[in-house]
Structure formats: C-alpha cells, structure tokens
Short mmCIF file of C-alpha atoms in Angstrom, two decimals:
data_model
loop_
_atom_site.label_atom_id
_atom_site.label_comp_id
_atom_site.label_asym_id
_atom_site.label_seq_id
_atom_site.Cartn_x
_atom_site.Cartn_y
_atom_site.Cartn_z
CA MET A 245 -17.78 -175.09 68.50
CA ARG A 246 -19.02 -178.33 66.98
CA LYS A 247 -16.74 -180.08 64.54
CA LEU A 248 -17.37 -182.79 62.01
CA THR A 249 -18.68 -186.11 63.29
CA ILE A 250 -16.79 -188.57 61.14
CA LEU A 251 -19.23 -191.33 60.34
CA LEU A 252 -18.29 -194.92 59.72
CA VAL A 253 -19.86 -195.65 56.37
CA THR A 254 -20.14 -199.42 56.16
CA THR A 255 -21.78 -199.70 52.76
CA ILE A 256 -18.61 -199.60 50.70
CA ILE A 257 -15.78 -199.22 53.21
CA LEU A 258 -12.50 -199.89 51.40
CA THR A 259 -9.54 -200.07 53.74
CA GLY A 260 -6.64 -200.45 51.33
CA CYS A 261 -5.61 -200.65 47.71
CA SER A 262 -5.09 -204.41 47.86
CA ASP A 263 -8.43 -204.82 49.63
CA TRP A 264 -10.45 -202.97 47.06
CA LEU A 265 -8.66 -204.60 44.18
CA GLU A 266 -9.93 -207.92 45.58
CA LEU A 267 -13.52 -206.84 46.12
CA GLU A 268 -16.26 -208.34 44.06
CA PRO A 269 -18.13 -205.62 42.16
CA GLU A 270 -21.05 -204.21 44.10
CA ASN A 271 -24.26 -205.68 42.70
CA GLU A 272 -26.79 -203.35 41.18
CA LEU A 273 -29.41 -204.03 43.87
CA VAL A 274 -27.11 -202.78 46.63
CA LYS A 275 -26.06 -199.81 44.55
CA ASP A 276 -29.63 -198.87 43.70
CA ASP A 277 -30.67 -199.23 47.33
CA PHE A 278 -27.86 -197.00 48.58
CA TRP A 279 -27.58 -194.03 46.21
CA GLN A 280 -30.98 -192.47 46.93
CA THR A 281 -30.56 -189.19 48.82
CA GLN A 282 -28.20 -186.27 49.22
CA SER A 283 -27.35 -187.66 52.67
CA ASP A 284 -26.11 -190.88 51.04
CA VAL A 285 -23.75 -188.85 48.86
CA GLU A 286 -22.49 -186.76 51.76
CA GLY A 287 -21.97 -189.91 53.83
CA ILE A 288 -19.47 -191.23 51.29
CA LEU A 289 -17.85 -187.80 51.06
CA ILE A 290 -17.42 -187.81 54.84
CA SER A 291 -15.55 -191.10 54.48
CA CYS A 292 -12.82 -189.22 52.58
CA TYR A 293 -12.33 -186.91 55.54
CA ARG A 294 -12.45 -189.86 57.90
CA GLU A 295 -9.60 -191.55 56.00
CA LEU A 296 -7.54 -188.36 56.14
CA GLN A 297 -8.23 -188.00 59.84
CA GLN A 298 -7.25 -191.58 60.64
CA SER A 299 -4.12 -191.35 58.48
CA THR A 300 -2.71 -188.15 59.99
CA TYR A 301 0.18 -189.96 61.68
CA ASN A 302 1.35 -191.30 58.32
CA LEU A 303 0.92 -187.90 56.64
CA VAL A 304 3.19 -186.32 59.24
CA LEU A 305 5.80 -189.08 58.86
CA TYR A 306 5.87 -188.81 55.08
CA GLY A 307 6.51 -185.08 55.38
CA GLU A 308 9.08 -185.17 58.16
CA LEU A 309 10.84 -188.51 58.46
CA ARG A 310 13.50 -188.12 55.77
CA SER A 311 14.39 -184.52 56.60
CA ASP A 312 16.68 -183.49 59.46
CA GLN A 313 14.12 -181.12 60.90
CA MET A 314 13.47 -183.26 63.98
CA GLU A 315 15.43 -185.75 66.07
CA ILE A 316 13.96 -189.24 66.04
CA LYS A 317 13.46 -190.91 69.40
CA SER A 318 10.96 -193.77 69.64
CA ILE A 319 9.69 -194.37 66.13
CA ASP A 320 8.99 -197.96 65.10
CA GLY A 321 11.43 -200.08 63.13
CA ASN A 322 9.77 -199.46 59.78
CA ALA A 323 9.97 -195.69 60.23
CA ARG A 324 13.55 -195.89 61.49
CA SER A 325 14.51 -197.88 58.38
CA ILE A 326 13.20 -195.07 56.19
CA ARG A 327 15.17 -192.48 58.15
CA GLU A 328 18.32 -194.60 57.79
CA GLY A 329 17.82 -195.18 54.07
CA ASN A 330 17.23 -198.90 54.43
CA ILE A 331 13.80 -199.16 52.82
CA SER A 332 12.37 -202.45 51.60
CA SER A 333 9.22 -203.10 49.61
CA ASN A 334 7.74 -204.75 52.72
CA ASN A 335 7.99 -201.57 54.78
CA THR A 336 4.62 -200.73 56.34
CA TYR A 337 4.81 -197.14 55.16
CA ALA A 338 5.21 -198.23 51.55
CA ARG A 339 1.49 -198.98 51.53
CA TRP A 340 -0.60 -196.45 49.63
CA GLY A 341 -3.99 -198.04 50.29
CA PHE A 342 -5.60 -195.25 52.29
CA PHE A 343 -4.93 -192.74 49.51
CA TYR A 344 -6.73 -195.01 47.06
CA SER A 345 -9.60 -195.43 49.50
CA ILE A 346 -10.08 -191.66 49.40
CA ILE A 347 -9.76 -191.65 45.61
CA ASN A 348 -12.34 -194.41 45.35
CA TYR A 349 -14.81 -192.68 47.67
CA ALA A 350 -14.38 -189.41 45.79
CA SER A 351 -14.84 -191.05 42.40
CA SER A 352 -17.98 -192.78 43.68
CA VAL A 353 -19.43 -189.39 44.58
CA ILE A 354 -18.50 -187.88 41.22
CA GLU A 355 -20.09 -190.77 39.32
CA ASN A 356 -23.25 -191.32 41.38
CA ALA A 357 -24.24 -187.90 42.69
CA PRO A 358 -25.91 -186.77 39.42
CA ASP A 359 -28.21 -189.82 39.48
CA VAL A 360 -29.06 -189.12 43.11
CA ALA A 361 -29.99 -185.55 42.21
CA ASP A 362 -32.51 -186.96 39.72
CA ILE A 363 -34.10 -188.98 42.56
CA ASP A 364 -33.84 -186.56 45.47
CA LYS A 365 -35.58 -183.36 44.36
CA ASN A 366 -34.25 -181.51 47.43
CA PHE A 367 -30.72 -182.06 46.08
CA THR A 368 -30.28 -178.77 44.21
CA GLU A 369 -28.07 -178.22 41.18
CA ALA A 370 -25.86 -175.87 43.18
CA GLU A 371 -25.41 -178.44 45.95
CA LEU A 372 -24.68 -181.15 43.38
CA ARG A 373 -21.94 -179.07 41.76
CA SER A 374 -20.49 -178.25 45.17
CA VAL A 375 -20.40 -181.86 46.35
CA ILE A 376 -18.72 -183.03 43.13
CA ALA A 377 -16.19 -180.19 43.40
CA GLU A 378 -15.43 -181.21 46.97
CA ALA A 379 -14.83 -184.80 45.83
CA ARG A 380 -12.48 -183.57 43.10
CA PHE A 381 -10.51 -181.58 45.67
CA LEU A 382 -10.10 -184.59 47.95
CA ARG A 383 -9.14 -186.84 45.05
CA SER A 384 -6.60 -184.26 43.89
CA LEU A 385 -5.07 -183.94 47.36
CA SER A 386 -4.66 -187.72 47.52
CA TYR A 387 -3.03 -187.94 44.10
CA PHE A 388 -0.70 -185.07 45.04
CA TYR A 389 0.49 -186.98 48.08
CA LEU A 390 1.04 -190.02 45.86
CA VAL A 391 3.18 -187.95 43.46
CA ARG A 392 5.34 -186.54 46.25
CA ILE A 393 5.80 -189.89 48.01
CA TRP A 394 5.96 -192.42 45.13
CA LYS A 395 6.44 -190.18 42.05
CA GLU A 396 4.52 -192.63 39.83
CA ALA A 397 1.26 -194.39 40.64
CA PRO A 398 -1.82 -195.81 38.94
CA ILE A 399 -4.59 -193.46 37.88
CA ILE A 400 -7.87 -195.13 38.80
CA GLU A 401 -10.34 -193.57 36.41
CA LYS A 402 -13.52 -195.06 37.86
CA SER A 403 -14.68 -196.19 41.26
CA TYR A 404 -14.69 -199.91 41.95
CA GLU A 405 -18.44 -200.40 41.87
CA THR A 406 -19.01 -201.86 38.43
CA ASP A 407 -17.88 -204.87 36.43
CA ASP A 408 -16.25 -202.79 33.70
CA THR A 409 -13.48 -201.36 35.90
CA PRO A 410 -10.15 -203.15 35.30
CA LEU A 411 -8.63 -204.79 38.37
CA THR A 412 -5.07 -204.32 37.17
CA VAL A 413 -3.76 -200.85 36.36
CA ALA A 414 -0.26 -199.79 35.34
CA LYS A 415 1.52 -196.81 36.85
CA SER A 416 1.09 -193.40 35.28
CA SER A 417 3.97 -190.95 35.06
CA GLU A 418 4.37 -187.97 37.35
CA ASP A 419 3.47 -185.66 34.46
CA GLU A 420 0.24 -187.57 33.83
CA LEU A 421 -0.70 -187.49 37.49
CA ILE A 422 0.00 -183.77 37.74
CA ALA A 423 -2.07 -183.10 34.62
CA LEU A 424 -5.00 -185.01 36.13
CA ILE A 425 -4.72 -183.09 39.41
CA ILE A 426 -4.64 -179.72 37.66
CA ASP A 427 -7.61 -180.59 35.45
CA ASP A 428 -9.62 -181.78 38.47
CA LEU A 429 -8.84 -178.65 40.47
CA LEU A 430 -9.56 -176.24 37.62
CA GLU A 431 -12.93 -177.88 37.24
CA ALA A 432 -13.57 -177.95 41.00
CA ILE A 433 -12.55 -174.47 42.13
CA PRO A 434 -15.40 -172.48 40.50
CA ASN A 435 -17.93 -174.75 42.23
CA LEU A 436 -16.34 -175.05 45.67
CA LYS A 437 -18.18 -173.20 48.41
CA SER A 438 -16.68 -170.17 50.14
CA GLN A 439 -18.83 -170.73 53.23
CA TYR A 440 -20.74 -173.59 54.83
CA GLU A 441 -23.53 -173.61 57.38
CA GLU A 442 -21.37 -174.78 60.27
CA GLU A 443 -18.48 -172.54 61.36
CA TRP A 444 -15.89 -175.37 61.49
CA GLU A 445 -16.63 -176.27 57.87
CA LYS A 446 -14.82 -173.17 56.64
CA TRP A 447 -11.60 -175.03 57.56
CA GLY A 448 -12.63 -178.67 57.85
CA ARG A 449 -14.18 -179.04 54.41
CA ALA A 450 -12.87 -178.13 50.99
CA THR A 451 -13.57 -174.47 50.22
CA LYS A 452 -12.70 -172.33 47.21
CA VAL A 453 -9.67 -170.89 48.99
CA ALA A 454 -8.53 -174.42 49.91
CA GLY A 455 -8.76 -175.42 46.25
CA GLU A 456 -6.76 -172.36 45.19
CA SER A 457 -4.11 -173.15 47.82
CA LEU A 458 -3.75 -176.75 46.69
CA LEU A 459 -3.51 -175.69 43.05
CA ALA A 460 -0.81 -173.12 43.90
CA ASP A 461 1.16 -175.88 45.64
CA VAL A 462 0.75 -178.22 42.67
CA TYR A 463 1.87 -175.52 40.23
CA LEU A 464 4.96 -174.84 42.34
CA TRP A 465 5.81 -178.55 42.32
CA ALA A 466 5.20 -178.70 38.55
CA GLU A 467 7.54 -175.72 37.96
CA ARG A 468 4.75 -173.54 36.57
CA TYR A 469 5.76 -170.48 38.52
CA GLU A 470 3.57 -167.79 36.96
CA ASP A 471 0.53 -170.00 37.55
CA CYS A 472 1.63 -170.59 41.14
CA ILE A 473 1.91 -166.85 41.76
CA GLU A 474 -1.51 -166.24 40.20
CA TYR A 475 -3.20 -168.63 42.63
CA CYS A 476 -1.14 -167.47 45.61
CA ASP A 477 -2.35 -163.95 44.88
CA LYS A 478 -5.96 -165.15 44.77
CA VAL A 479 -5.57 -166.65 48.24
CA ILE A 480 -3.73 -163.63 49.66
CA ALA A 481 -6.44 -161.32 48.31
CA ASN A 482 -9.15 -163.27 50.14
CA PRO A 483 -10.52 -160.88 52.81
CA ASN A 484 -11.28 -163.77 55.17
CA LYS A 485 -7.67 -164.95 55.36
CA VAL A 486 -5.10 -162.91 57.29
CA LEU A 487 -1.88 -163.65 59.13
CA LEU A 488 -2.50 -163.62 62.85
CA ALA A 489 -0.81 -160.99 64.98
CA THR A 490 2.66 -161.84 66.26
CA GLU A 491 1.46 -162.47 69.80
CA ASN A 492 -1.26 -164.82 68.56
CA TRP A 493 0.94 -167.10 66.43
CA PHE A 494 0.63 -170.11 68.75
CA SER A 495 -3.17 -170.02 68.64
CA ILE A 496 -2.87 -171.36 65.08
CA PHE A 497 -2.28 -174.72 66.79
CA SER A 498 -3.76 -174.40 70.28
CA GLU A 499 -7.12 -173.11 69.02
CA GLY A 500 -7.20 -174.17 65.39
CA ASN A 501 -9.58 -172.89 62.75
CA THR A 502 -8.13 -169.37 62.93
CA ASN A 503 -8.34 -166.67 60.29
CA GLU A 504 -4.91 -167.80 59.09
CA GLY A 505 -6.00 -171.40 58.59
CA ILE A 506 -7.14 -172.56 55.15
CA PHE A 507 -7.64 -176.33 55.30
CA GLU A 508 -7.33 -178.31 58.52
CA ILE A 509 -8.05 -181.96 59.32
CA GLN A 510 -10.40 -181.73 62.27
CA PHE A 511 -10.22 -183.54 65.61
CA ASN A 512 -12.84 -183.34 68.34
CA GLN A 513 -12.75 -184.45 71.97
CA GLU A 514 -16.54 -184.71 72.14
CA TYR A 515 -16.51 -187.47 69.54
CA ASN A 516 -13.32 -189.08 70.89
CA GLN A 517 -11.45 -188.00 67.76
CA THR A 518 -7.88 -187.55 68.97
CA GLY A 519 -4.89 -186.72 66.84
CA PRO A 520 -1.56 -188.57 66.86
CA TRP A 521 0.16 -185.79 68.80
CA ASN A 522 0.70 -187.69 72.04
CA VAL A 523 2.71 -190.38 70.27
CA LEU A 524 4.47 -188.01 67.90
CA TYR A 525 5.46 -185.15 70.17
CA TYR A 526 4.56 -185.68 73.83
CA ASN A 527 4.59 -189.23 75.29
CA ASN A 528 5.78 -189.14 78.92
CA VAL A 529 8.39 -191.85 78.30
CA SER A 530 9.68 -190.80 74.89
CA PRO A 531 7.86 -189.22 71.94
CA ASP A 532 8.59 -190.20 68.37
CA PHE A 533 10.29 -186.86 67.68
CA LYS A 534 12.05 -184.12 69.60
CA PHE A 535 13.51 -180.79 68.55
CA PRO A 536 17.21 -181.34 67.69
CA ALA A 537 19.68 -180.26 70.37
CA GLU A 538 22.13 -179.05 67.71
CA LEU A 539 19.58 -176.58 66.35
CA ILE A 540 19.19 -175.12 69.83
CA GLU A 541 22.96 -174.88 70.19
CA GLU A 542 23.26 -173.29 66.76
CA GLU A 543 20.53 -170.76 67.69
CA PHE A 544 18.45 -171.80 64.69
CA PHE A 545 15.74 -169.42 65.87
CA ALA A 546 16.78 -165.84 66.62
CA GLU A 547 16.02 -164.76 70.18
CA GLU A 548 13.36 -162.35 68.91
CA ASP A 549 11.65 -164.99 66.79
CA ILE A 550 8.33 -165.81 68.44
CA ARG A 551 8.31 -169.19 66.67
CA GLY A 552 11.29 -170.58 68.57
CA PHE A 553 11.82 -171.26 72.27
CA GLU A 554 8.56 -171.64 74.23
CA ALA A 555 6.62 -171.79 70.96
CA THR A 556 7.89 -174.46 68.58
CA TYR A 557 9.90 -176.26 71.26
CA ALA A 558 10.57 -176.50 75.00
CA LYS A 559 14.24 -176.01 75.73
CA THR A 560 14.73 -178.51 78.59
CA GLU A 561 13.00 -181.61 77.26
CA ARG A 562 13.10 -180.42 73.63
CA ARG A 563 9.46 -181.37 73.13
CA ILE A 564 7.69 -180.02 70.06
CA LEU A 565 5.04 -177.80 71.67
CA LYS A 566 2.75 -177.40 68.70
CA PHE A 567 -0.29 -179.67 69.09
CA ILE A 568 0.40 -180.72 72.71
CA THR A 569 -0.35 -177.64 74.87
CA ALA A 570 -2.36 -174.43 74.89
CA THR A 571 0.19 -172.64 77.09
CA PRO A 572 3.64 -172.88 75.50
CA LYS A 573 5.49 -170.53 77.88
CA LYS A 574 4.40 -172.49 80.94
CA PRO A 575 3.18 -175.67 79.28
CA VAL A 576 0.38 -177.65 80.76
CA PHE A 577 0.40 -180.61 78.44
CA TYR A 578 -2.78 -182.18 77.14
CA SER A 579 -3.62 -185.63 78.37
CA GLY A 580 -5.77 -188.57 77.37
CA ASN A 581 -8.35 -187.66 74.76
CA GLU A 582 -7.45 -183.97 74.83
CA PHE A 583 -4.88 -184.26 72.02
CA VAL A 584 -7.35 -182.83 69.54
CA SER A 585 -5.38 -180.09 67.79
CA ASN A 586 -6.14 -179.96 64.08
CA PHE A 587 -3.62 -181.05 61.47
CA ILE A 588 -3.12 -178.03 59.25
CA ILE A 589 -2.66 -178.83 55.58
CA TYR A 590 -2.61 -175.20 54.43
CA ARG A 591 -2.42 -171.84 56.19
CA LEU A 592 -1.71 -168.37 54.86
CA ALA A 593 1.98 -168.22 55.81
CA ASP A 594 2.48 -171.24 53.54
CA ILE A 595 0.99 -169.32 50.62
CA TYR A 596 3.28 -166.32 51.16
CA LEU A 597 6.36 -168.55 51.15
CA MET A 598 5.16 -170.44 48.06
CA LYS A 599 4.83 -167.07 46.35
CA ALA A 600 8.30 -166.05 47.55
CA GLU A 601 9.81 -169.24 46.12
CA ALA A 602 8.09 -168.86 42.75
CA HIS A 603 9.23 -165.24 42.41
CA ALA A 604 12.78 -166.21 43.37
CA VAL A 605 13.01 -168.93 40.73
CA LEU A 606 11.85 -166.38 38.16
CA GLY A 607 14.60 -163.99 39.31
CA GLN A 608 12.05 -161.51 40.72
CA TYR A 609 13.99 -161.03 43.93
CA ASP A 610 12.34 -157.81 45.12
CA LEU A 611 8.92 -159.48 44.99
CA SER A 612 10.33 -162.53 46.74
CA ASP A 613 11.76 -160.28 49.48
CA GLN A 614 8.34 -158.75 50.06
CA ALA A 615 6.66 -162.11 50.57
CA ILE A 616 9.46 -163.38 52.82
CA MET A 617 9.41 -160.25 54.97
CA THR A 618 5.65 -160.46 55.41
CA VAL A 619 6.13 -163.78 57.20
CA ARG A 620 9.25 -162.69 59.08
CA GLU A 621 7.66 -159.48 60.31
CA ARG A 622 4.78 -161.45 61.74
CA ALA A 623 7.38 -163.66 63.47
CA GLY A 624 8.71 -160.58 65.31
CA LEU A 625 11.69 -160.02 63.02
CA ALA A 626 10.65 -156.71 61.46
CA ASP A 627 13.89 -155.06 62.60
CA GLN A 628 16.06 -157.75 61.01
CA LEU A 629 16.50 -156.80 57.36
CA ILE A 630 17.34 -159.67 55.07
CA SER A 631 20.23 -159.56 52.65
CA ILE A 632 20.23 -162.46 50.22
CA PRO A 633 22.60 -162.65 47.24
CA ASN A 634 20.72 -162.31 43.97
CA SER A 635 20.90 -165.93 42.96
CA ARG A 636 18.26 -168.61 42.75
CA ASP A 637 20.22 -171.01 44.95
CA ALA A 638 20.68 -168.41 47.69
CA TYR A 639 16.99 -167.58 47.72
CA GLU A 640 15.95 -171.22 47.67
CA ASP A 641 18.21 -171.95 50.64
CA PHE A 642 16.91 -168.95 52.59
CA ILE A 643 13.27 -169.82 51.91
CA LEU A 644 13.82 -173.47 52.84
CA THR A 645 15.23 -172.32 56.18
CA GLU A 646 12.35 -169.91 56.67
CA ARG A 647 9.86 -172.69 55.94
CA GLN A 648 11.63 -174.92 58.46
CA LYS A 649 11.16 -172.25 61.12
CA GLU A 650 7.55 -171.57 60.29
CA PHE A 651 6.39 -175.16 59.72
CA THR A 652 8.47 -177.30 62.08
CA ALA A 653 6.64 -180.60 62.75
CA GLU A 654 3.77 -179.76 60.36
CA GLY A 655 4.50 -182.49 57.81
CA LYS A 656 6.12 -180.30 55.14
CA ALA A 657 9.93 -180.39 55.51
CA TRP A 658 10.72 -183.37 53.25
CA PHE A 659 8.33 -182.27 50.51
CA ASP A 660 9.88 -178.78 50.58
CA LEU A 661 13.38 -180.20 50.29
CA LEU A 662 12.45 -182.59 47.49
CA ARG A 663 10.62 -179.88 45.54
CA VAL A 664 13.75 -177.70 45.52
CA GLY A 665 16.14 -180.59 44.92
CA LYS A 666 14.23 -181.92 41.89
CA ARG A 667 13.88 -178.55 40.17
CA ASN A 668 15.32 -178.33 36.65
CA ASN A 669 15.76 -182.10 36.33
CA PHE A 670 17.25 -182.56 39.82
CA GLU A 671 19.79 -179.80 39.38
CA ARG A 672 20.16 -179.47 43.16
CA LYS A 673 19.83 -183.09 44.18
CA LYS A 674 22.87 -182.71 46.42
CA LEU A 675 20.57 -180.95 48.89
CA VAL A 676 18.49 -184.12 49.07
CA ILE A 677 21.45 -186.50 49.13
CA ASP A 678 23.13 -184.63 51.99
CA LYS A 679 19.98 -185.01 54.11
CA LEU A 680 19.59 -188.69 53.28
CA LEU A 681 23.21 -189.37 54.28
CA LEU A 682 22.87 -187.86 57.75
CA GLU A 683 21.96 -191.19 59.34
CA VAL A 684 24.44 -193.21 57.26
CA THR A 685 27.85 -193.94 58.75
CA GLY A 686 30.71 -196.39 58.30
CA VAL A 687 32.19 -198.15 55.33
CA ASP A 688 28.90 -198.33 53.43
CA ARG A 689 28.55 -194.54 53.17
CA PRO A 690 30.45 -194.11 49.84
CA THR A 691 28.43 -196.93 48.26
CA ILE A 692 25.14 -195.48 49.45
CA GLU A 693 26.14 -192.00 48.32
CA ARG A 694 26.76 -193.32 44.81
CA ALA A 695 23.43 -195.12 44.82
CA LEU A 696 21.64 -191.94 45.87
CA GLN A 697 22.62 -190.30 42.61
CA ASP A 698 19.53 -192.08 41.25
CA PRO A 699 16.58 -189.70 41.90
CA TYR A 700 14.21 -192.65 42.26
CA ALA A 701 15.91 -193.21 45.63
CA TYR A 702 14.10 -190.15 46.96
CA TYR A 703 10.71 -191.85 46.58
CA MET A 704 9.15 -194.81 48.35
CA PRO A 705 8.99 -198.30 46.87
CA ILE A 706 5.65 -199.85 45.97
CA HIS A 707 4.66 -202.29 48.69
CA GLN A 708 5.14 -205.94 47.77
CA SER A 709 1.49 -206.74 48.41
CA GLU A 710 0.44 -204.21 45.77
CA LEU A 711 2.82 -205.78 43.25
CA THR A 712 1.37 -209.20 44.01
CA GLN A 713 -2.24 -208.08 43.62
CA ASN A 714 -1.72 -205.90 40.54
CA SER A 715 0.29 -207.63 37.81
CA GLU A 716 0.55 -204.41 35.78
CA LEU A 717 2.58 -202.62 38.44
CA VAL A 718 6.35 -202.26 38.03
CA GLN A 719 8.51 -201.50 41.05
CA ASN A 720 10.29 -198.18 41.43
CA PRO A 721 13.59 -198.80 39.57
CA TYR A 722 15.75 -197.96 42.60
CA TYR A 723 14.21 -200.86 44.53
CA GLN A 724 14.43 -203.47 41.78
CA PHE A 725 16.87 -205.86 43.38
#
C-alpha cells in the first residue's frame, strides 16, 4: 500500500516562528510564478503534513513527558528538565516554530487557492473547497496543540507573503484561540472529503470524520459537553469506523490505517520516512521511555486485559511494544528504517472515551457507563462489570485510568490529565500538581508545591528567542523571573 510521499517544498519553506518573522516578504513576481496550478496548492498543503511527520517526536513528548504514564530513561537534558519541573525559557521544547510553519502553510493555501482556481480550469470548485477545508483542519490542529501546550499564543491571521502582515503579534487568550479553532472546523467539516483516490489517504489526510473527531476533542477541552457528545455520535455512527475485534487490537499499531483509525501521521519505509519509535521506545542501549515497573507490580492491567502484558509492554525489559514490533507475544523488533508505524492522532476508542467523559460531567452516568464498557469489552473485560460511585470525580478518575490503559505511549496522557484538572476553573488542579511533584524531592518540595498552585505552571514558557524577535509577546506569568 503506497503512502504519502512527503515532498520538500523549497519555494516558501519556513522552519520556525522566529525564522518566518525575519523573512522578507515574498515579492509579487515569485508569488505570481508559483501559484499557478492545483499541484502548486497541494504541494504547500503537503508541507503541513511533512511538518507534522517530522515533529512527531515532539508531539509525543508534549503529550507524555509531564505525566507519570511512562518511566524516563535516556531523554535529553531539556526533556528531563521538563519532567523535573525545572523549565527555563531557553528549553528547546519551548519552541513553537513548527506549529506556526503549519499555520503559515495552511493560511497560504486558504488565501491563494481561489486565485489558482481562476487560472487552472482543471481545478474544480469542489476540489477547491476540499483543499481549503483540509488547510483549515491542519491549521486548527496546530492551534489546538498550542492551546494545550502554551495556553496563550499569537493568532496569525494571514500568511507571511505580503507586506501588509504585521511582524509583531501579541498573544491571544485561550478563549480566543478556541473560538478560532471552532469557527475554522465548522467551516471546514462540510467540505472535507470522506474518501480520497488513494487508500492511505482515508487516514493520512484530513477527512470529514477526522474533522468531526478534532472538533469533539476541542469541545471537550472547552467544556461544551453537549456539543462534544453530538460530534462523538457523528463519528461513532460512521459506518466506515468500527472498533477492531479484541484479538486484533495490536494491529492498530503494527499495521496502521485500520478501520478503527481516524487520522494517522503516515510513515513509509519505501521513502525512508521512519518514525521516532526506535529512540522513544526501543533503542538497544536504552530507549527514552519504558513501562514503569511499579505499574507492573501494581497489576495496572488486569490479567484478562489484552492491552497489557505482551501488548502495551514487554514484562522483562519493560519496553513499550506499540510501534516497535509486529509480533508482541514473541517480539521481533523492527530495525533500521523499519520503524515506520504511523502516529495515531485519533482512533475510535478515543471518541468513545471522550463521549464517556462528557456524559459523566453532565451527570449522565448510565450513558457514560455504556461508552466505557464498549471500550472495556473490546479489551477483553466483558465479564468485569464496573461499579463507579455516582460522582463526577469518581467517573473522571476511572476514565482517566481507562484512557491510560488504552492510549499508553500515544501522546495523550498529559493532555488528558490537564483537561480534567483545569475543568471548572481548575477545580481539580491537585490531580495535576500531584503528577508534577513526582520527580521533586528534598527541601525544595514545599516551595515548589506552593508555586504550582499557579495554573500557568502547567503550561510551557515562550522560548526566549520568540520574545526577542516579537516585541509584542509577553512571557507566561509563571516564568516571569
């Protein structure tokens, strides 16, 4: 099965926020020479996917590093500082440039594609609407990552191709960013394709069901629970998306692009497109992460749970098996350029557990139970009835644990924890604080615990280089020292 060949588009490659803030505006001759055909538009769109593909390591770290879901082993000093709560504005992972590269590419498509359609008569109206919708999806996904990692960030309203775009932009609030994302997705979803010509594109490019999944996730984050449920139900009703059978659960990762998958960042051995899985989870000497020994001792996974031993992890070396082997029970690990498992942004089990969480917050516990049990039954736990006290906190805790079991190492744990902790004006921030204190010991612990009462501590600082280049930016208050 052929996957996407990620092209290096050299015409307006923008490698970081600071870089593109420094670029001279593209002159009209270059612009007029480039934006001529539908292929030109799709080439820039492909650059969005290329940026996502090349940034997968960071996406996993942002979603896992500050949770206690995995044991850190060989991560670099910058990543270790984040895990230990010692984050400076010069930390490498405080850079948000690649997100703004995607935003800029996407905005370029939205702005220029209509003019190209006037030139290229083979560029149909339907294709034009679809391409613009795809760009809106990718821009929305990037802004949603920015919200969850930095909370506040600049909204760049136009691509950096013309003289009239300001080179300094102040941060927008989380509410403003969320409003922009929702507006973009509501406009995009009706025009996103359900199918593409190539089979892989049903997962590797933005589809209607991918847009609905992202919007459900955004609504859950924004505490708009009825809206979240509405879009979860749209995804669940899609006849092309089903939970895989219990015995096929591992093929979600070993094969990729399954009927359970919704949106997956594609990797392909043929084009030497390898994922970061060797460094993250395999590495013969020491991977970045291993499955925690204490979770094995505590029997975090029930014996009957097909997601546990010889699925999510190997008991002896505690390697995370997702993404690094096709044979988890007797693992033959990938090697060299064979680490090409897709990075799954959304799959159907995620949607069921989003729906369960939204119902629980609304006090609709029976409906939450149904969604939870759908996932647990697929995990081989049909005979284990759940009994959760009828309280929001109890359901949130249970669903968080269930999400940990289902999505170990998939770049979701920290975002799940933060979403629950921030609900109702950080009513449950102790959940977040307790996780952040796990790596803190000694006499400084009481001081750090007091400092962590400030919710801005749960977000990353703006990198110092961004502050230097953009005079309108103001540092996250927690890091103003």
